[in-house]
Short mmCIF file of C-alpha atoms in Angstrom, two decimals:
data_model
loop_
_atom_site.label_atom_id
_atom_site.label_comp_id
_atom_site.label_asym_id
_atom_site.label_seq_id
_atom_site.Cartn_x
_atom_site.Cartn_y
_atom_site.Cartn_z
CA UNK A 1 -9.84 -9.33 5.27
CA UNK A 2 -13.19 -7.99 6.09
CA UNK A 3 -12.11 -5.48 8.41
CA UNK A 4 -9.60 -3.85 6.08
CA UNK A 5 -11.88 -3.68 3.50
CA UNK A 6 -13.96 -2.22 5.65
CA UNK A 7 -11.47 0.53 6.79
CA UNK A 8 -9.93 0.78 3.19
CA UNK A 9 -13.30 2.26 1.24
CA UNK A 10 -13.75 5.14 3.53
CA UNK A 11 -9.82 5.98 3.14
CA UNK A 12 -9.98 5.95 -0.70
CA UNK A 13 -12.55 9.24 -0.12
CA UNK A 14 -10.46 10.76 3.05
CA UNK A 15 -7.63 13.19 3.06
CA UNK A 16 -4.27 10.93 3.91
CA UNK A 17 -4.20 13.33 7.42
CA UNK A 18 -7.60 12.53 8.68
CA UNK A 19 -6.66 8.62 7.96
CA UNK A 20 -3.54 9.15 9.92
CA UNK A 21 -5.10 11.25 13.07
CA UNK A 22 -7.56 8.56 12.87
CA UNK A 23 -4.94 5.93 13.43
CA UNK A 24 -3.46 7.57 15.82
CA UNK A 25 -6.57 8.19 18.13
CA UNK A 26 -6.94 4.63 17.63
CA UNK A 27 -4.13 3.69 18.58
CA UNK A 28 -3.48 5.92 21.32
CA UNK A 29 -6.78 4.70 22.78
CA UNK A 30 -6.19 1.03 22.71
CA UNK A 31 -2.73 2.10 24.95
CA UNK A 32 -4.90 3.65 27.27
CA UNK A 33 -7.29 1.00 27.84
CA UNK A 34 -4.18 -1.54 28.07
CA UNK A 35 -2.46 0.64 30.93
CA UNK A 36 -6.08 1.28 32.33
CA UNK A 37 -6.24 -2.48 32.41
CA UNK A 38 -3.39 -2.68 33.92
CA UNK A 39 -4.23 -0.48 36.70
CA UNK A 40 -7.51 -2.48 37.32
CA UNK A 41 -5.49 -6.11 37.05
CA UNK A 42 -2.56 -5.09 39.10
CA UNK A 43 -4.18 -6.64 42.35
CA UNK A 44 -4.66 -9.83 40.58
CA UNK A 45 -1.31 -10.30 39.97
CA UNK A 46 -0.04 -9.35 42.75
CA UNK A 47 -2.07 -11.73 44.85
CA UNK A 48 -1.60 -14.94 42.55
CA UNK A 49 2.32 -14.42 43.25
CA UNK A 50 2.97 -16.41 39.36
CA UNK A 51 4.16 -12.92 37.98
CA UNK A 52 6.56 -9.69 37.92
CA UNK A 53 4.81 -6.48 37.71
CA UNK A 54 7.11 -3.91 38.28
CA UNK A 55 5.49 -1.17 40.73
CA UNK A 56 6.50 2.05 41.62
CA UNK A 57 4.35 4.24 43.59
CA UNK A 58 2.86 6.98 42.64
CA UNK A 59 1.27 8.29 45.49
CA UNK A 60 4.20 11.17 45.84
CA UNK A 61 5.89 11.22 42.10
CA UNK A 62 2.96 11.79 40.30
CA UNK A 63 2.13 15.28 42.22
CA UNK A 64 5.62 16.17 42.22
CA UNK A 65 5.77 15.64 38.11
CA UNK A 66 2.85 17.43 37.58
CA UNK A 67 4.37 20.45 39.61
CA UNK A 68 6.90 20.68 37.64
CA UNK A 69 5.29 20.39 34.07
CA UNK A 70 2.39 22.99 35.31
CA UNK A 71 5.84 25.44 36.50
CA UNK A 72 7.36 24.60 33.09
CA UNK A 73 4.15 25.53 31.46
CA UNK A 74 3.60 28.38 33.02
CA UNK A 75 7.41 29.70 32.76
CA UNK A 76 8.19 29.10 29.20
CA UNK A 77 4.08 29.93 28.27
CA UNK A 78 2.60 32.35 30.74
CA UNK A 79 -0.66 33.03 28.80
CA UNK A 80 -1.76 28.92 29.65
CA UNK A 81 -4.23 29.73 32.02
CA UNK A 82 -5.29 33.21 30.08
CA UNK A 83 -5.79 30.97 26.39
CA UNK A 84 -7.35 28.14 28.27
CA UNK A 85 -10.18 30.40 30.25
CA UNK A 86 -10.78 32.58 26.87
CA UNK A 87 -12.46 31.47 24.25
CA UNK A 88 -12.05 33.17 21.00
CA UNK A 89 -14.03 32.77 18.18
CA UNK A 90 -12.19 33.40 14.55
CA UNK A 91 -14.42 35.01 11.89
CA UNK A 92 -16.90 33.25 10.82
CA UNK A 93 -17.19 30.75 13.28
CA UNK A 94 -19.36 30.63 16.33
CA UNK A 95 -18.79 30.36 20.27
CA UNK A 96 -19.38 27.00 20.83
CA UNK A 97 -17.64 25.70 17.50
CA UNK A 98 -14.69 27.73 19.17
CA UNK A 99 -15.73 26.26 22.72
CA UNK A 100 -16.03 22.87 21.49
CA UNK A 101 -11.75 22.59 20.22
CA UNK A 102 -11.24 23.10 24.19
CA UNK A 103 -13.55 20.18 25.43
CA UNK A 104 -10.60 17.60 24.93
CA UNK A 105 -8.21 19.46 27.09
CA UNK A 106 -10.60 19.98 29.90
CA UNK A 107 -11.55 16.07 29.82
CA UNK A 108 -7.77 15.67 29.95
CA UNK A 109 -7.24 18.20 32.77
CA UNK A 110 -9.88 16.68 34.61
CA UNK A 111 -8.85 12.97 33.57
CA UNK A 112 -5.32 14.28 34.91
CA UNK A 113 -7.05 15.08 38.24
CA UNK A 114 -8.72 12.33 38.89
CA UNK A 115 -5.50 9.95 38.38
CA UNK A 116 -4.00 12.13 40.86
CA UNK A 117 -6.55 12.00 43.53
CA UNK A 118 -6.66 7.71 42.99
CA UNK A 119 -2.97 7.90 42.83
CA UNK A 120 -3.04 9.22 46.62
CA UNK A 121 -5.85 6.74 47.92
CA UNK A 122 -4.95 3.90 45.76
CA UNK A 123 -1.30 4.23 45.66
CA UNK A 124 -1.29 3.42 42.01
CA UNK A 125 1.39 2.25 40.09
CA UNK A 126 3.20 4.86 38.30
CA UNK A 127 3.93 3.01 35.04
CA UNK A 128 0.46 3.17 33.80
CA UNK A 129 -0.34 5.97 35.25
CA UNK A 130 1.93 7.88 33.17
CA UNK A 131 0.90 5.84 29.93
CA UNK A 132 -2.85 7.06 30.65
CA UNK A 133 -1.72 10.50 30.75
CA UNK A 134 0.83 10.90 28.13
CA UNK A 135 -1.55 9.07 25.82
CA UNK A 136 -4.46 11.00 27.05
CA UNK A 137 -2.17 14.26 26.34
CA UNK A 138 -1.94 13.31 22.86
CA UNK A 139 -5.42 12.35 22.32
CA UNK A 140 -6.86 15.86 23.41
CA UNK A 141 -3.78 17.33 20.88
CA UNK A 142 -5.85 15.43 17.83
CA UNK A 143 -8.85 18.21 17.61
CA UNK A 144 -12.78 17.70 18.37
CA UNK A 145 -13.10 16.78 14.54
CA UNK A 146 -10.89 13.88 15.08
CA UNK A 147 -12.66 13.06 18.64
CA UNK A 148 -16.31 13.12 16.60
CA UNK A 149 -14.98 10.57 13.73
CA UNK A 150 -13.82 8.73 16.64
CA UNK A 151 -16.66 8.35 18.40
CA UNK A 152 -18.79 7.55 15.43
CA UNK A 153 -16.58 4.94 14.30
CA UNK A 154 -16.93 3.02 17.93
CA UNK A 155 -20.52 3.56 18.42
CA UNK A 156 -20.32 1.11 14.85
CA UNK A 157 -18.20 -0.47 15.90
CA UNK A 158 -19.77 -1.43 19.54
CA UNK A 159 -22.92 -1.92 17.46
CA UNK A 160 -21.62 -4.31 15.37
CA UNK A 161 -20.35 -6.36 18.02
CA UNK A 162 -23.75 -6.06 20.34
CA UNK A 163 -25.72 -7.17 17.53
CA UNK A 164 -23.87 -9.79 16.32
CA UNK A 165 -20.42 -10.45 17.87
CA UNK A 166 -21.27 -11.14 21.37
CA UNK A 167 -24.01 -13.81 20.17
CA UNK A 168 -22.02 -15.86 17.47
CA UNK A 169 -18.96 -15.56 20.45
CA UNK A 170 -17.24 -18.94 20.69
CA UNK A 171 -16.62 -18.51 24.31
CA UNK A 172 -20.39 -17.41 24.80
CA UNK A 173 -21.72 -20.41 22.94
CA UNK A 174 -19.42 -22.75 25.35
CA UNK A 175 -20.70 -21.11 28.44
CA UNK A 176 -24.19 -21.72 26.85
CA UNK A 177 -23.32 -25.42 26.70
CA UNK A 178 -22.11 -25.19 29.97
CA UNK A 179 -18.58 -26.25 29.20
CA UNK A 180 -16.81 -23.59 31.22
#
């Protein structure tokens, strides 16, 4: 009850798109740090034997599907690499206000290369390797104003739990007693 109270009162005084982009950079998120999870827990599971995790590799797919979507891109849009390299500032607004609209992309381009590389050494699973990306994709498509409300609203939200969450914890207070 508390917590959509507490998300309710700021929506009364929003515009009903900001709410929405901010649900869906929420929401987009939590999939990525599920299929990030995944990725991390993926040895686990596959050493304890007790469960299915389907696994494809993407040590070759992954390269080969992001050859293709970079030679789609650059057939049907030629001008990618031009627009992404040139920043234009509109009247009235500054370099690094225009700058700043292109900072999720490049975090995505270089979150994009980074999977890639770990995909090679780690052999990765391609499931949630592709979930991170997509995901990712349609995070940087939200806008730096989005990104900014975003960030604000976990640095409370982190705060809130540091502060008080982590110490009123059930499972903390057990391991305090020494139960676990």
């Amino acid at each position: 009850i508390i917590t959509g109270i507490v998300v309710a009162i700021p929506a009364l005084f929003m515009n009903l798109t900001e709410v929405t982009d901010l649900a869906s950079i929420g929401t987009l998120f939590a999939f990525v740090v599920v299929c990030a999870g995944v990725l991390f827990k993926d040895k686990e599971f596959n050493e304890s034997g007790t469960r299915f995790v389907p696994y494809v590799n993407a040590q070759y797919i992954l390269p080969l599907i992001l050859i293709v979507v970079g030679a789609a891109l650059f057939y049907f849009y030629p001008d990618a690499l031009t627009d992404l390299m040139t920043v234009a500032a509109k009247e009235g607004e500054s370099w690094l206000g225009a700058f700043s609209h292109k900072i999720p992309l490049i975090v995505f381009l270089i979150l994009t290369a980074v999977m890639t590389v770990l995909s090679l050494i780690k052999k990765l699973s391609l499931i949630p390797v592709l979930g991170v990306l997509s995901c990712g994709y349609l995070m940087t498509e939200l806008g730096i104003t989005n990104w900014l409300r975003f960030g604000v609203w976990m640095l409370v939200g982190l705060a809130i739990y540091l502060l008080y969450g982590y110490r009123h914890s059930k499972l903390h207070n057990r391991e305090a007693a020494g139960q676990i």
